[in-house]
Amino acid sequence: MAPKRPKAAGVFPKPVESTAPNRPDPNALYAALDLGTNSCRMLIAQPKGSQFHVIDSFSKSVQLGQGLEKYGRLSRASMGRTVSALKVCRQKIERHGVTRMRLVATEACRRAKNAQEFIRQVRRETGLPLEIIQPEEEARLAVISCAPLVSTKTEQLLVVDIGGGSTELVWIDLSSVPRRDRPAAIMRLHAGFHPVDSPFPTAKVVDWISVPLGVATLRDQFSDVSDDAGRYALMSWFFEEQLSEFAPYADEQAREGFQIVGTSGTVTTVAASHLGLRRYDRTKVDGLRMSSDQIESVIRRYLELGPTGRRRDPRIGPDRQALIMSGSAILQALLRVWPTDRLSVADRGLREGLLYAQMSADGVLEDGPL
């Protein structure tokens, strides 16, 4: 048997190109990839009515931002882990014949000094066209992903996306939008927070902020504090200090007509703990409404468990246990400022927003209720 010939040096995967058809194909598959500070996640979906049907998915903890707080750079090891995960994503994209896609990176790549070097490495080794998006677009995509969860009774809406490296908050006034049109008005924000004149009722973005603290970066900032409860309290108050420039920060908000939608692994984990789920079930978590008191009860239980107990708790899970207290600190800071009986839990986020935005721009989603 002839020996295997080594691969020729310089032979790399053919670049994957996103193609925009002249006429939108309602049966086309779309891909959306979110590369964050901690995780690499992708969805492949097909338009279905006014929403979409997920065909395939991928999620892996790659810890791209590990060491970023200390060195300001992406480490060779973290880039290697991430490229390996992206190669799996490339295989899925090819297997399904996807040509419409957006593959984006967020806070870790926005902050890293060697981000462009990493983007070139990804292109060279996987062929994927990864792009770094700015905080406003990240916030906007998180908002539109949550449109189906917006109540028709909501007049003031706060959407919170707690990421690994940053947290986006968007405050939206829906009081001038007819009740039945409120979810659709949120969806139309895919064109921008301040769109040009529209014949449709518009959602008014009062203010938005991107706080450069997420579950990983906040944890890293207080890693030298040994006392568990003390570290938690410091993280929560420190995060609240970062909200002082957010316009609605000092406003006292009536609970009636006010809704918070929270999208993140922290929020879904707290919801799963509240429900007592030993095996995560998205259908029970996505859209669940919780009060401030219910959330604070779960967080108190986390503190009582301590680090060892949280590691053993199946409702938290091995991937989330190291980050759950920094995420809880962020969540409690928000509820301290804006107590609510209507926090809606969203098991959705940037990937879903990317899909909605692409499909809306192509005109392949049907008009109608979300």
Coordinates of C-alpha atoms in Angstrom, one line a residue:
M1 CA 0.0 0.0 0.0
A2 CA 1.4 3.4 -1.0
P3 CA 2.3 5.7 1.9
K4 CA 0.0 8.6 2.6
R5 CA 1.3 11.8 1.1
P6 CA 1.5 14.8 3.6
K7 CA -0.8 17.7 2.9
A8 CA 0.8 20.4 0.8
A9 CA 1.8 23.4 2.9
G10 CA -0.5 26.4 2.4
V11 CA -3.6 24.4 1.3
F12 CA -6.4 25.8 3.4
P13 CA -10.2 25.4 3.4
K14 CA -12.1 27.2 0.7
P15 CA -13.6 30.4 2.1
V16 CA -17.3 30.2 2.8
E17 CA -19.1 33.1 1.2
S18 CA -22.5 34.3 2.1
T19 CA -24.5 34.9 -1.0
A20 CA -27.6 37.2 -1.3
P21 CA -29.9 35.8 -4.0
N22 CA -31.6 38.3 -6.4
R23 CA -34.9 36.9 -5.5
P24 CA -35.3 35.7 -1.9
D25 CA -35.8 31.9 -1.6
P26 CA -38.5 31.2 1.2
N27 CA -37.0 27.7 1.6
A28 CA -33.4 28.8 2.0
L29 CA -31.5 27.8 5.1
Y30 CA -29.9 30.6 7.2
A31 CA -27.0 30.3 9.7
A32 CA -26.2 32.6 12.7
L33 CA -23.1 32.2 14.8
D34 CA -22.4 34.1 18.1
L35 CA -18.8 33.9 19.3
G36 CA -18.8 35.5 22.7
T37 CA -16.3 35.8 25.6
N38 CA -17.2 32.3 26.9
S39 CA -19.2 30.4 24.3
C40 CA -19.4 29.6 20.6
R41 CA -23.0 29.0 19.5
M42 CA -24.6 28.6 16.2
L43 CA -28.1 28.0 14.8
I44 CA -29.1 26.9 11.3
A45 CA -32.8 27.6 10.6
Q46 CA -35.4 27.9 7.9
P47 CA -38.1 30.6 7.6
K48 CA -41.5 29.3 8.8
G49 CA -44.4 31.7 8.7
S50 CA -43.6 34.8 10.9
Q51 CA -40.8 32.8 12.7
F52 CA -38.3 30.1 11.9
H53 CA -37.7 26.4 12.4
V54 CA -34.3 25.3 13.8
I55 CA -32.7 22.6 11.6
D56 CA -29.4 22.3 13.5
S57 CA -27.5 23.9 16.4
F58 CA -24.1 23.9 18.0
S59 CA -22.9 25.2 21.4
K60 CA -19.6 24.9 23.1
S61 CA -17.8 26.7 26.0
V62 CA -14.5 27.8 24.4
Q63 CA -13.5 30.5 27.0
L64 CA -12.1 32.8 24.3
G65 CA -11.7 35.6 26.8
Q66 CA -9.7 33.6 29.3
G67 CA -6.8 35.9 30.5
L68 CA -8.1 38.9 28.5
E69 CA -8.6 41.0 31.7
K70 CA -5.0 40.5 32.7
Y71 CA -3.1 40.6 29.4
G72 CA -5.4 42.4 27.0
R73 CA -4.9 39.7 24.4
L74 CA -6.5 36.5 23.3
S75 CA -4.2 33.6 24.4
R76 CA -2.9 31.0 21.9
A77 CA -4.7 28.3 23.8
S78 CA -8.1 30.0 23.8
M79 CA -7.8 30.8 20.1
G80 CA -6.9 27.2 19.4
R81 CA -10.0 25.9 21.3
T82 CA -12.2 28.4 19.5
V83 CA -10.9 27.5 16.0
S84 CA -11.5 23.8 16.8
A85 CA -15.2 24.7 17.6
L86 CA -15.5 26.8 14.5
K87 CA -14.3 23.9 12.3
V88 CA -17.3 21.9 13.6
C89 CA -19.5 24.9 12.6
R90 CA -18.0 24.9 9.2
Q91 CA -18.8 21.2 8.7
K92 CA -22.4 21.8 9.7
I93 CA -22.7 24.8 7.3
E94 CA -21.3 22.7 4.4
R95 CA -23.5 19.6 5.3
H96 CA -26.7 21.7 5.1
G97 CA -25.6 23.7 2.1
V98 CA -26.1 27.1 3.8
T99 CA -25.4 30.2 1.8
R100 CA -27.1 32.9 3.9
M101 CA -25.3 33.5 7.1
R102 CA -23.9 36.0 9.6
L103 CA -21.1 34.9 11.8
V104 CA -20.2 37.5 14.5
A105 CA -17.9 38.0 17.4
T106 CA -18.6 40.3 20.3
E107 CA -16.9 41.8 23.4
A108 CA -13.7 39.6 23.7
C109 CA -12.8 40.4 20.1
R110 CA -13.8 44.1 20.5
R111 CA -11.3 44.4 23.4
A112 CA -8.4 42.1 22.4
K113 CA -5.3 43.8 20.9
N114 CA -4.8 40.8 18.6
A115 CA -8.4 40.4 17.5
Q116 CA -7.7 41.0 13.8
E117 CA -4.9 38.5 13.9
F118 CA -7.4 36.0 15.3
I119 CA -10.0 36.9 12.6
R120 CA -7.4 36.2 9.9
Q121 CA -6.5 32.8 11.6
V122 CA -10.2 31.8 11.6
R123 CA -10.5 32.7 7.9
R124 CA -7.2 30.8 7.1
E125 CA -8.0 27.6 9.1
T126 CA -11.8 27.4 8.7
G127 CA -12.7 29.6 5.7
L128 CA -15.4 31.3 7.8
P129 CA -16.1 35.0 7.4
L130 CA -16.2 36.0 11.1
E131 CA -16.9 39.7 11.8
I132 CA -16.7 41.8 14.9
I133 CA -19.9 43.7 15.6
Q134 CA -20.3 46.9 17.7
P135 CA -22.2 47.1 21.0
E136 CA -25.2 48.9 19.5
E137 CA -25.8 46.2 16.9
E138 CA -25.4 43.5 19.6
A139 CA -28.0 45.2 21.8
R140 CA -30.4 45.6 18.8
L141 CA -30.2 42.0 17.8
A142 CA -30.8 40.9 21.4
V143 CA -33.9 43.1 21.5
I144 CA -35.5 41.8 18.4
S145 CA -34.8 38.2 19.4
C146 CA -37.1 38.8 22.4
A147 CA -40.0 40.4 20.4
P148 CA -42.2 37.3 20.7
L149 CA -42.1 37.5 24.5
V150 CA -43.2 41.1 24.7
S151 CA -46.6 41.4 26.3
T152 CA -49.3 43.4 24.6
K153 CA -49.9 45.1 28.1
T154 CA -46.3 46.3 28.2
E155 CA -45.8 50.1 28.0
Q156 CA -42.2 50.3 29.3
L157 CA -39.8 47.5 28.3
L158 CA -36.3 46.8 29.5
V159 CA -34.3 44.2 27.6
V160 CA -31.2 42.8 29.3
D161 CA -28.6 40.6 27.6
I162 CA -26.0 39.4 30.1
G163 CA -23.1 38.1 28.1
G164 CA -19.7 36.7 29.0
G165 CA -17.8 40.0 28.5
S166 CA -20.5 42.7 28.4
T167 CA -24.1 43.4 29.4
E168 CA -26.5 45.3 27.1
L169 CA -29.5 47.1 28.4
V170 CA -32.1 48.7 26.2
W171 CA -35.1 50.7 27.5
I172 CA -38.1 51.0 25.1
D173 CA -41.2 53.1 25.4
L174 CA -44.2 51.3 23.7
S175 CA -47.0 53.5 25.2
S176 CA -47.8 55.1 21.8
V177 CA -48.0 51.8 20.0
P178 CA -51.4 50.0 19.8
R179 CA -51.4 47.0 22.1
R180 CA -51.7 44.3 19.4
D181 CA -48.8 45.9 17.4
R182 CA -46.2 46.0 20.3
P183 CA -44.3 42.8 19.6
A184 CA -44.2 43.6 15.8
A185 CA -42.9 47.1 16.7
I186 CA -40.0 45.6 18.6
M187 CA -39.2 43.4 15.5
R188 CA -39.0 46.4 13.3
L189 CA -36.0 47.7 15.3
H190 CA -33.8 45.4 13.2
A191 CA -33.5 48.4 10.9
G192 CA -31.9 50.5 13.7
F193 CA -32.7 52.0 17.1
H194 CA -33.7 55.3 15.4
P195 CA -35.2 54.3 12.1
V196 CA -36.4 56.7 9.4
D197 CA -40.1 57.8 9.3
S198 CA -42.3 54.7 9.1
P199 CA -46.0 54.3 8.3
F200 CA -46.1 51.7 11.2
P201 CA -46.3 52.5 14.9
T202 CA -42.8 52.7 16.2
A203 CA -41.1 51.6 19.4
K204 CA -39.2 54.5 21.0
V205 CA -35.7 53.6 22.3
V206 CA -35.4 55.8 25.3
D207 CA -31.8 54.8 26.1
W208 CA -29.4 51.9 25.7
I209 CA -26.1 51.0 27.3
S210 CA -23.4 48.4 26.9
V211 CA -21.6 47.8 30.2
P212 CA -18.2 46.2 29.6
L213 CA -18.9 43.6 32.4
G214 CA -20.3 40.2 31.8
V215 CA -20.3 37.0 33.8
A216 CA -16.7 36.2 32.9
T217 CA -15.2 39.6 33.1
L218 CA -17.0 40.6 36.4
R219 CA -15.9 37.3 38.0
D220 CA -12.3 37.9 36.9
Q221 CA -12.3 41.4 38.4
F222 CA -13.1 40.1 41.9
S223 CA -11.3 36.7 41.7
D224 CA -8.9 37.8 44.6
V225 CA -11.8 38.1 47.1
S226 CA -11.9 34.8 49.0
D227 CA -15.2 35.2 50.9
D228 CA -18.1 33.9 48.7
A229 CA -20.8 36.2 50.1
G230 CA -18.5 39.2 50.2
R231 CA -17.4 38.7 46.6
Y232 CA -21.0 38.4 45.5
A233 CA -22.0 41.7 47.3
L234 CA -19.0 43.5 45.8
M235 CA -19.8 42.4 42.3
S236 CA -23.4 43.4 42.6
W237 CA -22.8 46.9 43.9
F238 CA -19.9 47.4 41.4
F239 CA -22.1 46.5 38.5
E240 CA -24.9 48.9 39.7
E241 CA -22.3 51.8 39.8
Q242 CA -21.8 51.3 36.0
L243 CA -25.5 52.1 35.4
S244 CA -25.3 55.7 36.6
E245 CA -25.1 57.1 33.1
F246 CA -28.2 55.1 31.9
A247 CA -31.0 57.6 31.5
P248 CA -33.8 55.6 33.2
Y249 CA -31.5 54.6 36.1
A250 CA -32.9 57.1 38.6
D251 CA -36.5 56.8 37.4
E252 CA -38.9 55.1 39.8
Q253 CA -40.8 52.7 37.6
A254 CA -44.4 51.5 38.4
R255 CA -44.7 47.7 38.2
E256 CA -47.9 48.0 36.2
G257 CA -47.2 48.1 32.5
F258 CA -43.4 47.5 33.0
Q259 CA -41.7 44.4 31.8
I260 CA -38.1 43.2 31.9
V261 CA -37.0 40.5 29.4
G262 CA -33.7 38.8 30.4
T263 CA -31.7 36.8 28.0
S264 CA -28.6 34.9 29.1
G265 CA -27.4 31.6 30.6
T266 CA -27.7 33.2 34.0
V267 CA -31.4 34.0 33.6
T268 CA -32.3 30.6 32.2
T269 CA -30.3 28.8 34.9
V270 CA -32.1 30.8 37.7
A271 CA -35.4 29.9 36.0
A272 CA -34.4 26.2 35.9
S273 CA -33.5 26.3 39.6
H274 CA -36.8 28.0 40.4
L275 CA -38.7 25.3 38.6
G276 CA -36.6 22.5 40.2
L277 CA -35.5 21.1 36.8
R278 CA -32.8 18.5 37.1
R279 CA -32.7 18.2 33.3
Y280 CA -32.9 21.5 31.4
D281 CA -36.1 21.9 29.3
R282 CA -36.2 24.9 27.0
T283 CA -40.0 24.6 26.5
K284 CA -40.5 25.2 30.3
V285 CA -38.0 28.0 30.6
D286 CA -38.4 30.2 27.6
G287 CA -41.2 32.7 28.2
L288 CA -41.4 31.9 32.0
R289 CA -42.3 34.9 34.1
M290 CA -40.7 35.4 37.5
S291 CA -41.0 38.0 40.2
S292 CA -38.2 39.8 42.0
D293 CA -39.0 37.8 45.1
Q294 CA -38.8 34.4 43.3
I295 CA -35.4 35.3 41.7
E296 CA -33.9 36.6 45.0
S297 CA -35.1 33.3 46.7
V298 CA -33.1 31.3 44.1
I299 CA -30.0 33.5 44.6
R300 CA -30.2 33.2 48.4
R301 CA -30.2 29.4 47.9
Y302 CA -27.1 29.7 45.7
L303 CA -25.3 31.6 48.5
E304 CA -26.3 29.0 51.1
L305 CA -25.0 26.2 48.9
G306 CA -21.5 27.8 48.7
P307 CA -19.0 27.0 45.9
T308 CA -18.9 23.3 46.7
G309 CA -22.7 22.9 46.8
R310 CA -23.2 24.8 43.6
R311 CA -20.7 22.6 41.8
R312 CA -22.7 19.5 42.8
D313 CA -26.1 21.0 42.0
P314 CA -27.4 19.4 38.7
R315 CA -29.7 22.4 38.1
I316 CA -26.7 24.7 37.7
G317 CA -24.5 22.3 35.7
P318 CA -20.7 22.1 35.4
D319 CA -20.4 24.7 32.6
R320 CA -22.4 27.3 34.4
Q321 CA -21.3 26.9 38.1
A322 CA -18.2 29.0 37.8
L323 CA -20.2 31.9 36.4
I324 CA -23.5 31.7 38.1
M325 CA -22.7 34.1 41.0
S326 CA -21.3 36.9 38.9
G327 CA -24.4 36.6 36.6
S328 CA -26.7 36.6 39.7
A329 CA -24.9 39.7 41.0
I330 CA -25.7 41.5 37.8
L331 CA -29.3 40.3 37.8
Q332 CA -29.8 41.3 41.5
A333 CA -28.4 44.8 40.8
L334 CA -31.0 45.2 38.0
L335 CA -33.8 44.1 40.3
R336 CA -32.7 46.3 43.1
V337 CA -33.1 49.3 40.7
W338 CA -36.2 48.1 38.9
P339 CA -38.2 45.6 41.0
T340 CA -40.7 43.7 38.9
D341 CA -43.3 40.9 38.9
R342 CA -42.9 40.5 35.2
L343 CA -39.4 39.4 34.4
S344 CA -39.7 37.2 31.3
V345 CA -37.0 34.6 30.8
A346 CA -35.7 34.4 27.3
D347 CA -33.8 31.3 26.1
R348 CA -32.9 33.2 23.0
G349 CA -30.5 36.0 22.1
L350 CA -28.0 37.1 19.5
R351 CA -28.3 34.1 17.3
E352 CA -32.0 34.4 17.1
G353 CA -31.7 38.1 16.5
L354 CA -29.3 37.5 13.6
L355 CA -31.7 35.1 12.0
Y356 CA -34.7 37.4 12.4
A357 CA -32.7 40.3 11.0
Q358 CA -31.5 38.4 7.9
M359 CA -34.9 36.9 7.2
S360 CA -36.7 40.2 7.7
A361 CA -34.2 42.0 5.4
D362 CA -34.8 39.3 2.7
G363 CA -38.5 39.5 3.0
V364 CA -39.0 35.8 3.7
L365 CA -41.0 36.1 6.9
E366 CA -44.7 36.4 6.7
D367 CA -46.5 39.3 8.2
G368 CA -48.7 38.5 11.2
P369 CA -48.5 37.8 14.9
L370 CA -45.1 36.6 16.1

